[in-house]
Amino acid sequence: IMTSHIIASSIGIIARFRMEWKRSKKKFLAHKSLTLLMDLHTFWTFLMCISTLVENSINFHTHLTMTSPADIFVTASTCIFRRIPFLLAIFGEIYSQMAMAAERYRASNNLANYENSSRDIGHWLNAAHLAVVFLFGVIHMLFYGTDWIAAHCVILTPSGGAVHATLALFVFISELVTIVSFKRLLTRNCRVRDNCEAGLTLSERYQLVENIRMLKLLLPIIWSHTSLGMYGTFLFLVFKLIFPAPEMYPLIEETINLLYLQGIFMPLIIMFRFR
């Protein structure tokens, strides 16, 4: 499992640099606000891959060099610092997607003038989603616990209890809201194109085409992230019923956590759709 995490996260990092290289070689046409939001979203995905690579490399080295089984144990205070980047990346990916949905909603409601608007809305949405990310991150870590040891560091801990479960529920609902929002926005813009395009000005038609193009680019990214998140959430609940002992949390989390694969899927989707 550790080897597969190291390989996949390394591929994700390489794919990210490849995506950025292709974007620099060919102008990426999108509104300035959306570009800001997408840049921060790709940063969160990159951070998740880096965190996964570092964490599993540490675990891999520890397993290879241990002289007794007790050598692999880590304390909660150590795990807090080692898992903060991954935790922030989880919240960051999800709520940056919600910020992009809000930006596309504003673009869909302002076809006539949005093309010429500034990037201020992008800065405001980035600030709002960063505030949510750090708020959820602080709450999560306050209930992380300090009185346990484990073989591997985890995100969800026995000490977190109902607080961590509530945050996970918020995340799950946010995923559903985001994907429903993108789907409804795409349907709405396509309906306007099919039924009302003749009555639109040139600027409105341009913005309408841009809305549809970007929504078709972003929707598969949202689907892939939602699928990975729902897969992990479902299996975690199933395994908790089968293996209720808190000592099993590290094994369960290492087995079902596939969110870092978004680091591979997202660049591939952007490069393919952009081409």
mmCIF file of C-alpha atoms in Angstrom:
data_model
loop_
_atom_site.group_PDB
_atom_site.id
_atom_site.type_symbol
_atom_site.label_atom_id
_atom_site.label_comp_id
_atom_site.label_asym_id
_atom_site.label_seq_id
_atom_site.Cartn_x
_atom_site.Cartn_y
_atom_site.Cartn_z
ATOM 1 C CA ILE A 1 0.000 0.000 0.000
ATOM 2 C CA MET A 2 2.783 2.439 0.902
ATOM 3 C CA THR A 3 4.602 1.709 -2.351
ATOM 4 C CA SER A 4 1.456 2.325 -4.411
ATOM 5 C CA HIS A 5 0.882 5.633 -2.572
ATOM 6 C CA ILE A 6 4.443 6.755 -3.264
ATOM 7 C CA ILE A 7 4.250 5.857 -6.963
ATOM 8 C CA ALA A 8 0.800 7.395 -7.514
ATOM 9 C CA SER A 9 1.575 10.642 -5.671
ATOM 10 C CA SER A 10 4.847 10.968 -7.633
ATOM 11 C CA ILE A 11 2.913 10.564 -10.889
ATOM 12 C CA GLY A 12 0.469 13.228 -9.680
ATOM 13 C CA ILE A 13 3.302 15.679 -9.004
ATOM 14 C CA ILE A 14 4.807 15.053 -12.449
ATOM 15 C CA ALA A 15 1.365 15.421 -14.080
ATOM 16 C CA ARG A 16 0.870 18.758 -12.320
ATOM 17 C CA PHE A 17 4.143 20.142 -13.693
ATOM 18 C CA ARG A 18 3.279 18.772 -17.131
ATOM 19 C CA MET A 19 -0.119 20.504 -17.000
ATOM 20 C CA GLU A 20 1.448 23.823 -15.998
ATOM 21 C CA TRP A 21 4.016 23.519 -18.786
ATOM 22 C CA LYS A 22 1.287 22.964 -21.371
ATOM 23 C CA ARG A 23 -0.691 25.912 -19.980
ATOM 24 C CA SER A 24 2.365 28.150 -20.277
ATOM 25 C CA LYS A 25 2.975 27.063 -23.880
ATOM 26 C CA LYS A 26 -0.616 27.671 -24.948
ATOM 27 C CA LYS A 27 -2.773 30.486 -23.616
ATOM 28 C CA PHE A 28 -5.460 29.231 -21.259
ATOM 29 C CA LEU A 29 -8.625 31.144 -22.123
ATOM 30 C CA ALA A 30 -10.760 31.672 -19.025
ATOM 31 C CA HIS A 31 -12.045 34.604 -17.016
ATOM 32 C CA LYS A 32 -9.456 36.099 -14.667
ATOM 33 C CA SER A 33 -11.509 35.210 -11.577
ATOM 34 C CA LEU A 34 -11.940 31.589 -12.626
ATOM 35 C CA THR A 35 -8.222 31.322 -13.407
ATOM 36 C CA LEU A 36 -7.412 32.487 -9.860
ATOM 37 C CA LEU A 37 -9.762 29.903 -8.367
ATOM 38 C CA MET A 38 -8.434 27.100 -10.560
ATOM 39 C CA ASP A 39 -4.852 27.983 -9.649
ATOM 40 C CA LEU A 40 -5.627 27.638 -5.946
ATOM 41 C CA HIS A 41 -7.555 24.404 -6.545
ATOM 42 C CA THR A 42 -4.583 22.892 -8.361
ATOM 43 C CA PHE A 43 -2.353 24.036 -5.475
ATOM 44 C CA TRP A 44 -4.478 22.061 -2.992
ATOM 45 C CA THR A 45 -4.244 18.979 -5.198
ATOM 46 C CA PHE A 46 -0.479 19.434 -5.476
ATOM 47 C CA LEU A 47 -0.219 19.817 -1.682
ATOM 48 C CA MET A 48 -2.153 16.578 -1.219
ATOM 49 C CA CYS A 49 0.246 14.693 -3.498
ATOM 50 C CA ILE A 50 3.305 16.175 -1.771
ATOM 51 C CA SER A 51 1.892 15.325 1.674
ATOM 52 C CA THR A 52 1.074 11.764 0.588
ATOM 53 C CA LEU A 53 4.549 11.281 -0.867
ATOM 54 C CA VAL A 54 6.335 12.622 2.224
ATOM 55 C CA GLU A 55 4.167 10.743 4.732
ATOM 56 C CA ASN A 56 4.486 7.392 2.985
ATOM 57 C CA SER A 57 8.205 7.869 2.383
ATOM 58 C CA ILE A 58 8.676 8.421 6.133
ATOM 59 C CA ASN A 59 6.607 5.320 6.927
ATOM 60 C CA PHE A 60 8.430 3.280 4.302
ATOM 61 C CA HIS A 61 11.838 4.280 5.687
ATOM 62 C CA THR A 62 10.710 3.564 9.258
ATOM 63 C CA HIS A 63 9.520 0.073 8.345
ATOM 64 C CA LEU A 64 12.789 -0.700 6.563
ATOM 65 C CA THR A 65 15.044 0.530 9.353
ATOM 66 C CA MET A 66 13.136 -0.526 12.493
ATOM 67 C CA THR A 67 14.910 -2.862 14.913
ATOM 68 C CA SER A 68 11.725 -3.710 16.842
ATOM 69 C CA PRO A 69 7.980 -3.287 16.171
ATOM 70 C CA ALA A 70 7.828 -0.487 18.741
ATOM 71 C CA ASP A 71 10.029 1.675 16.499
ATOM 72 C CA ILE A 72 7.160 2.389 14.111
ATOM 73 C CA PHE A 73 4.893 3.913 16.790
ATOM 74 C CA VAL A 74 4.244 7.658 16.560
ATOM 75 C CA THR A 75 2.551 9.943 19.069
ATOM 76 C CA ALA A 76 -0.499 12.104 18.452
ATOM 77 C CA SER A 77 1.505 15.326 18.857
ATOM 78 C CA THR A 78 3.840 14.231 16.049
ATOM 79 C CA CYS A 79 0.952 13.168 13.820
ATOM 80 C CA ILE A 80 -0.777 16.537 14.138
ATOM 81 C CA PHE A 81 2.115 18.309 12.415
ATOM 82 C CA ARG A 82 2.612 15.549 9.852
ATOM 83 C CA ARG A 83 -1.048 15.428 8.770
ATOM 84 C CA ILE A 84 -1.966 19.135 8.797
ATOM 85 C CA PRO A 85 -0.993 19.654 5.101
ATOM 86 C CA PHE A 86 -3.074 16.680 3.957
ATOM 87 C CA LEU A 87 -6.050 17.755 6.071
ATOM 88 C CA LEU A 88 -5.960 21.322 4.721
ATOM 89 C CA ALA A 89 -5.660 19.931 1.184
ATOM 90 C CA ILE A 90 -8.835 17.862 1.670
ATOM 91 C CA PHE A 91 -10.863 20.872 2.799
ATOM 92 C CA GLY A 92 -9.150 23.106 0.235
ATOM 93 C CA GLU A 93 -10.007 20.903 -2.738
ATOM 94 C CA ILE A 94 -13.661 20.649 -1.770
ATOM 95 C CA TYR A 95 -14.330 24.279 -0.916
ATOM 96 C CA SER A 96 -12.316 25.636 -3.839
ATOM 97 C CA GLN A 97 -14.706 23.627 -6.033
ATOM 98 C CA MET A 98 -17.643 25.335 -4.301
ATOM 99 C CA ALA A 99 -15.961 28.697 -4.936
ATOM 100 C CA MET A 100 -15.678 27.868 -8.635
ATOM 101 C CA ALA A 101 -19.359 26.935 -8.710
ATOM 102 C CA ALA A 102 -20.218 30.317 -7.169
ATOM 103 C CA GLU A 103 -18.060 32.094 -9.755
ATOM 104 C CA ARG A 104 -19.728 30.246 -12.629
ATOM 105 C CA TYR A 105 -23.144 31.066 -11.138
ATOM 106 C CA ARG A 106 -22.248 34.759 -11.205
ATOM 107 C CA ALA A 107 -21.001 34.440 -14.796
ATOM 108 C CA SER A 108 -24.243 32.727 -15.835
ATOM 109 C CA ASN A 109 -26.347 35.502 -14.282
ATOM 110 C CA ASN A 110 -24.381 38.338 -15.885
ATOM 111 C CA LEU A 111 -23.885 37.380 -19.514
ATOM 112 C CA ALA A 112 -23.780 40.968 -20.786
ATOM 113 C CA ASN A 113 -21.013 42.393 -18.564
ATOM 114 C CA TYR A 114 -19.099 39.553 -16.919
ATOM 115 C CA GLU A 115 -16.539 39.333 -19.715
ATOM 116 C CA ASN A 116 -15.239 42.800 -18.843
ATOM 117 C CA SER A 117 -15.420 42.454 -15.047
ATOM 118 C CA SER A 118 -12.265 42.433 -12.919
ATOM 119 C CA ARG A 119 -10.783 39.544 -10.959
ATOM 120 C CA ASP A 120 -12.107 40.951 -7.663
ATOM 121 C CA ILE A 121 -14.760 38.239 -7.356
ATOM 122 C CA GLY A 122 -11.996 35.637 -7.652
ATOM 123 C CA HIS A 123 -10.051 37.249 -4.808
ATOM 124 C CA TRP A 124 -13.156 37.425 -2.606
ATOM 125 C CA LEU A 125 -14.115 33.809 -3.258
ATOM 126 C CA ASN A 126 -10.550 32.663 -2.625
ATOM 127 C CA ALA A 127 -10.527 34.564 0.681
ATOM 128 C CA ALA A 128 -13.897 33.088 1.683
ATOM 129 C CA HIS A 129 -12.929 29.510 0.916
ATOM 130 C CA LEU A 130 -9.535 29.899 2.647
ATOM 131 C CA ALA A 131 -11.364 31.103 5.762
ATOM 132 C CA VAL A 132 -13.588 28.011 5.709
ATOM 133 C CA VAL A 133 -10.602 25.722 5.124
ATOM 134 C CA PHE A 134 -8.608 27.079 8.069
ATOM 135 C CA LEU A 135 -11.694 27.173 10.325
ATOM 136 C CA PHE A 136 -12.469 23.513 9.653
ATOM 137 C CA GLY A 137 -8.780 22.639 9.953
ATOM 138 C CA VAL A 138 -8.481 24.283 13.379
ATOM 139 C CA ILE A 139 -11.666 22.615 14.662
ATOM 140 C CA HIS A 140 -10.476 19.244 13.410
ATOM 141 C CA MET A 141 -7.073 19.573 15.085
ATOM 142 C CA LEU A 142 -8.515 20.851 18.381
ATOM 143 C CA PHE A 143 -10.281 17.490 18.745
ATOM 144 C CA TYR A 144 -7.452 15.414 17.289
ATOM 145 C CA GLY A 145 -6.379 14.185 20.715
ATOM 146 C CA THR A 146 -2.947 13.964 22.331
ATOM 147 C CA ASP A 147 -3.104 10.790 24.413
ATOM 148 C CA TRP A 148 -2.710 8.032 21.834
ATOM 149 C CA ILE A 149 -0.029 6.358 19.748
ATOM 150 C CA ALA A 150 -0.367 4.518 16.451
ATOM 151 C CA ALA A 151 1.727 2.713 13.856
ATOM 152 C CA HIS A 152 0.783 5.291 11.183
ATOM 153 C CA CYS A 153 -0.562 8.828 11.463
ATOM 154 C CA VAL A 154 -4.256 9.195 10.648
ATOM 155 C CA ILE A 155 -6.677 11.982 9.767
ATOM 156 C CA LEU A 156 -9.718 10.694 11.674
ATOM 157 C CA THR A 157 -8.927 9.729 15.252
ATOM 158 C CA PRO A 158 -10.865 7.969 18.029
ATOM 159 C CA SER A 159 -10.566 11.183 20.074
ATOM 160 C CA GLY A 160 -12.328 13.171 17.358
ATOM 161 C CA GLY A 161 -15.567 11.269 17.772
ATOM 162 C CA ALA A 162 -18.705 13.197 16.878
ATOM 163 C CA VAL A 163 -16.780 16.365 15.901
ATOM 164 C CA HIS A 164 -14.800 14.617 13.161
ATOM 165 C CA ALA A 165 -17.955 12.806 12.032
ATOM 166 C CA THR A 166 -19.805 16.150 11.784
ATOM 167 C CA LEU A 167 -17.005 17.710 9.738
ATOM 168 C CA ALA A 168 -17.016 14.658 7.460
ATOM 169 C CA LEU A 169 -20.778 15.104 7.017
ATOM 170 C CA PHE A 170 -20.279 18.766 6.056
ATOM 171 C CA VAL A 171 -17.662 17.687 3.527
ATOM 172 C CA PHE A 172 -19.969 15.031 2.080
ATOM 173 C CA ILE A 173 -22.857 17.502 1.735
ATOM 174 C CA SER A 174 -20.530 20.081 0.169
ATOM 175 C CA GLU A 175 -19.435 17.531 -2.447
ATOM 176 C CA LEU A 176 -23.067 16.826 -3.366
ATOM 177 C CA VAL A 177 -24.018 20.521 -3.458
ATOM 178 C CA THR A 178 -21.042 21.300 -5.709
ATOM 179 C CA ILE A 179 -21.726 18.616 -8.282
ATOM 180 C CA VAL A 180 -25.462 19.394 -8.387
ATOM 181 C CA SER A 181 -24.634 23.098 -8.841
ATOM 182 C CA PHE A 182 -22.273 22.446 -11.758
ATOM 183 C CA LYS A 183 -24.743 20.100 -13.422
ATOM 184 C CA ARG A 184 -27.635 22.569 -13.091
ATOM 185 C CA LEU A 185 -25.490 25.450 -14.366
ATOM 186 C CA LEU A 186 -24.471 23.460 -17.439
ATOM 187 C CA THR A 187 -28.078 22.462 -18.154
ATOM 188 C CA ARG A 188 -29.247 26.035 -17.689
ATOM 189 C CA ASN A 189 -26.610 27.532 -19.995
ATOM 190 C CA CYS A 190 -27.261 24.913 -22.678
ATOM 191 C CA ARG A 191 -30.983 25.650 -22.490
ATOM 192 C CA VAL A 192 -30.341 29.369 -22.977
ATOM 193 C CA ARG A 193 -28.076 28.604 -25.956
ATOM 194 C CA ASP A 194 -30.664 26.355 -27.595
ATOM 195 C CA ASN A 195 -33.738 28.531 -26.993
ATOM 196 C CA CYS A 196 -32.650 32.160 -26.675
ATOM 197 C CA GLU A 197 -29.332 32.614 -28.480
ATOM 198 C CA ALA A 198 -30.858 34.574 -31.365
ATOM 199 C CA GLY A 199 -31.959 37.325 -28.980
ATOM 200 C CA LEU A 200 -28.560 37.738 -27.316
ATOM 201 C CA THR A 201 -25.928 40.354 -28.075
ATOM 202 C CA LEU A 202 -22.454 39.370 -29.278
ATOM 203 C CA SER A 203 -20.986 39.818 -25.768
ATOM 204 C CA GLU A 204 -23.737 37.695 -24.231
ATOM 205 C CA ARG A 205 -23.223 34.932 -26.793
ATOM 206 C CA TYR A 206 -19.485 34.973 -26.121
ATOM 207 C CA GLN A 207 -20.019 34.684 -22.358
ATOM 208 C CA LEU A 208 -22.579 31.916 -22.864
ATOM 209 C CA VAL A 209 -20.170 29.868 -24.988
ATOM 210 C CA GLU A 210 -17.392 30.453 -22.442
ATOM 211 C CA ASN A 211 -19.684 29.327 -19.595
ATOM 212 C CA ILE A 212 -20.545 26.070 -21.356
ATOM 213 C CA ARG A 213 -16.928 25.405 -22.348
ATOM 214 C CA MET A 214 -15.586 25.894 -18.822
ATOM 215 C CA LEU A 215 -18.422 23.949 -17.177
ATOM 216 C CA LYS A 216 -17.715 21.015 -19.506
ATOM 217 C CA LEU A 217 -14.051 21.263 -18.530
ATOM 218 C CA LEU A 218 -14.706 21.411 -14.785
ATOM 219 C CA LEU A 219 -17.566 18.924 -14.430
ATOM 220 C CA PRO A 220 -15.426 15.772 -14.959
ATOM 221 C CA ILE A 221 -12.955 17.103 -12.364
ATOM 222 C CA ILE A 222 -15.791 17.493 -9.859
ATOM 223 C CA TRP A 223 -17.117 14.021 -10.692
ATOM 224 C CA SER A 224 -13.733 12.370 -10.180
ATOM 225 C CA HIS A 225 -13.172 14.096 -6.829
ATOM 226 C CA THR A 226 -16.707 13.319 -5.617
ATOM 227 C CA SER A 227 -16.370 9.667 -6.641
ATOM 228 C CA LEU A 228 -13.068 9.255 -4.766
ATOM 229 C CA GLY A 229 -14.464 11.024 -1.692
ATOM 230 C CA MET A 230 -17.710 9.055 -1.571
ATOM 231 C CA TYR A 231 -15.822 5.796 -2.131
ATOM 232 C CA GLY A 232 -13.572 6.490 0.848
ATOM 233 C CA THR A 233 -16.416 7.658 3.101
ATOM 234 C CA PHE A 234 -18.551 4.613 2.344
ATOM 235 C CA LEU A 235 -15.750 2.100 2.888
ATOM 236 C CA PHE A 236 -14.611 3.809 6.088
ATOM 237 C CA LEU A 237 -18.101 3.421 7.567
ATOM 238 C CA VAL A 238 -18.275 -0.220 6.447
ATOM 239 C CA PHE A 239 -14.851 -1.079 7.869
ATOM 240 C CA LYS A 240 -15.665 0.698 11.139
ATOM 241 C CA LEU A 241 -18.594 -1.675 11.564
ATOM 242 C CA ILE A 242 -16.451 -4.708 10.730
ATOM 243 C CA PHE A 243 -13.387 -3.577 12.738
ATOM 244 C CA PRO A 244 -14.701 -1.262 15.487
ATOM 245 C CA ALA A 245 -11.435 -1.182 17.492
ATOM 246 C CA PRO A 246 -9.708 2.254 17.318
ATOM 247 C CA GLU A 247 -6.384 0.453 16.807
ATOM 248 C CA MET A 248 -7.589 -0.473 13.311
ATOM 249 C CA TYR A 249 -8.020 3.165 12.182
ATOM 250 C CA PRO A 250 -4.548 3.481 10.585
ATOM 251 C CA LEU A 251 -4.968 0.296 8.542
ATOM 252 C CA ILE A 252 -8.476 1.281 7.441
ATOM 253 C CA GLU A 253 -7.431 4.809 6.462
ATOM 254 C CA GLU A 254 -4.339 3.693 4.571
ATOM 255 C CA THR A 255 -6.432 1.152 2.646
ATOM 256 C CA ILE A 256 -9.411 3.279 1.587
ATOM 257 C CA ASN A 257 -7.849 6.741 1.170
ATOM 258 C CA LEU A 258 -7.580 7.357 -2.578
ATOM 259 C CA LEU A 259 -8.084 11.139 -2.676
ATOM 260 C CA TYR A 260 -4.466 11.662 -3.729
ATOM 261 C CA LEU A 261 -5.389 10.044 -7.082
ATOM 262 C CA GLN A 262 -7.113 13.331 -7.894
ATOM 263 C CA GLY A 263 -3.570 14.600 -8.419
ATOM 264 C CA ILE A 264 -3.426 12.334 -11.483
ATOM 265 C CA PHE A 265 -7.017 12.659 -12.698
ATOM 266 C CA MET A 266 -7.276 16.459 -12.547
ATOM 267 C CA PRO A 267 -4.216 17.306 -14.713
ATOM 268 C CA LEU A 268 -5.130 14.591 -17.233
ATOM 269 C CA ILE A 269 -8.711 15.867 -17.506
ATOM 270 C CA ILE A 270 -7.575 19.489 -17.929
ATOM 271 C CA MET A 271 -4.948 18.596 -20.546
ATOM 272 C CA PHE A 272 -7.351 16.376 -22.500
ATOM 273 C CA ARG A 273 -10.287 18.800 -22.382
ATOM 274 C CA PHE A 274 -8.084 21.829 -23.046
ATOM 275 C CA ARG A 275 -6.625 20.145 -26.124
#
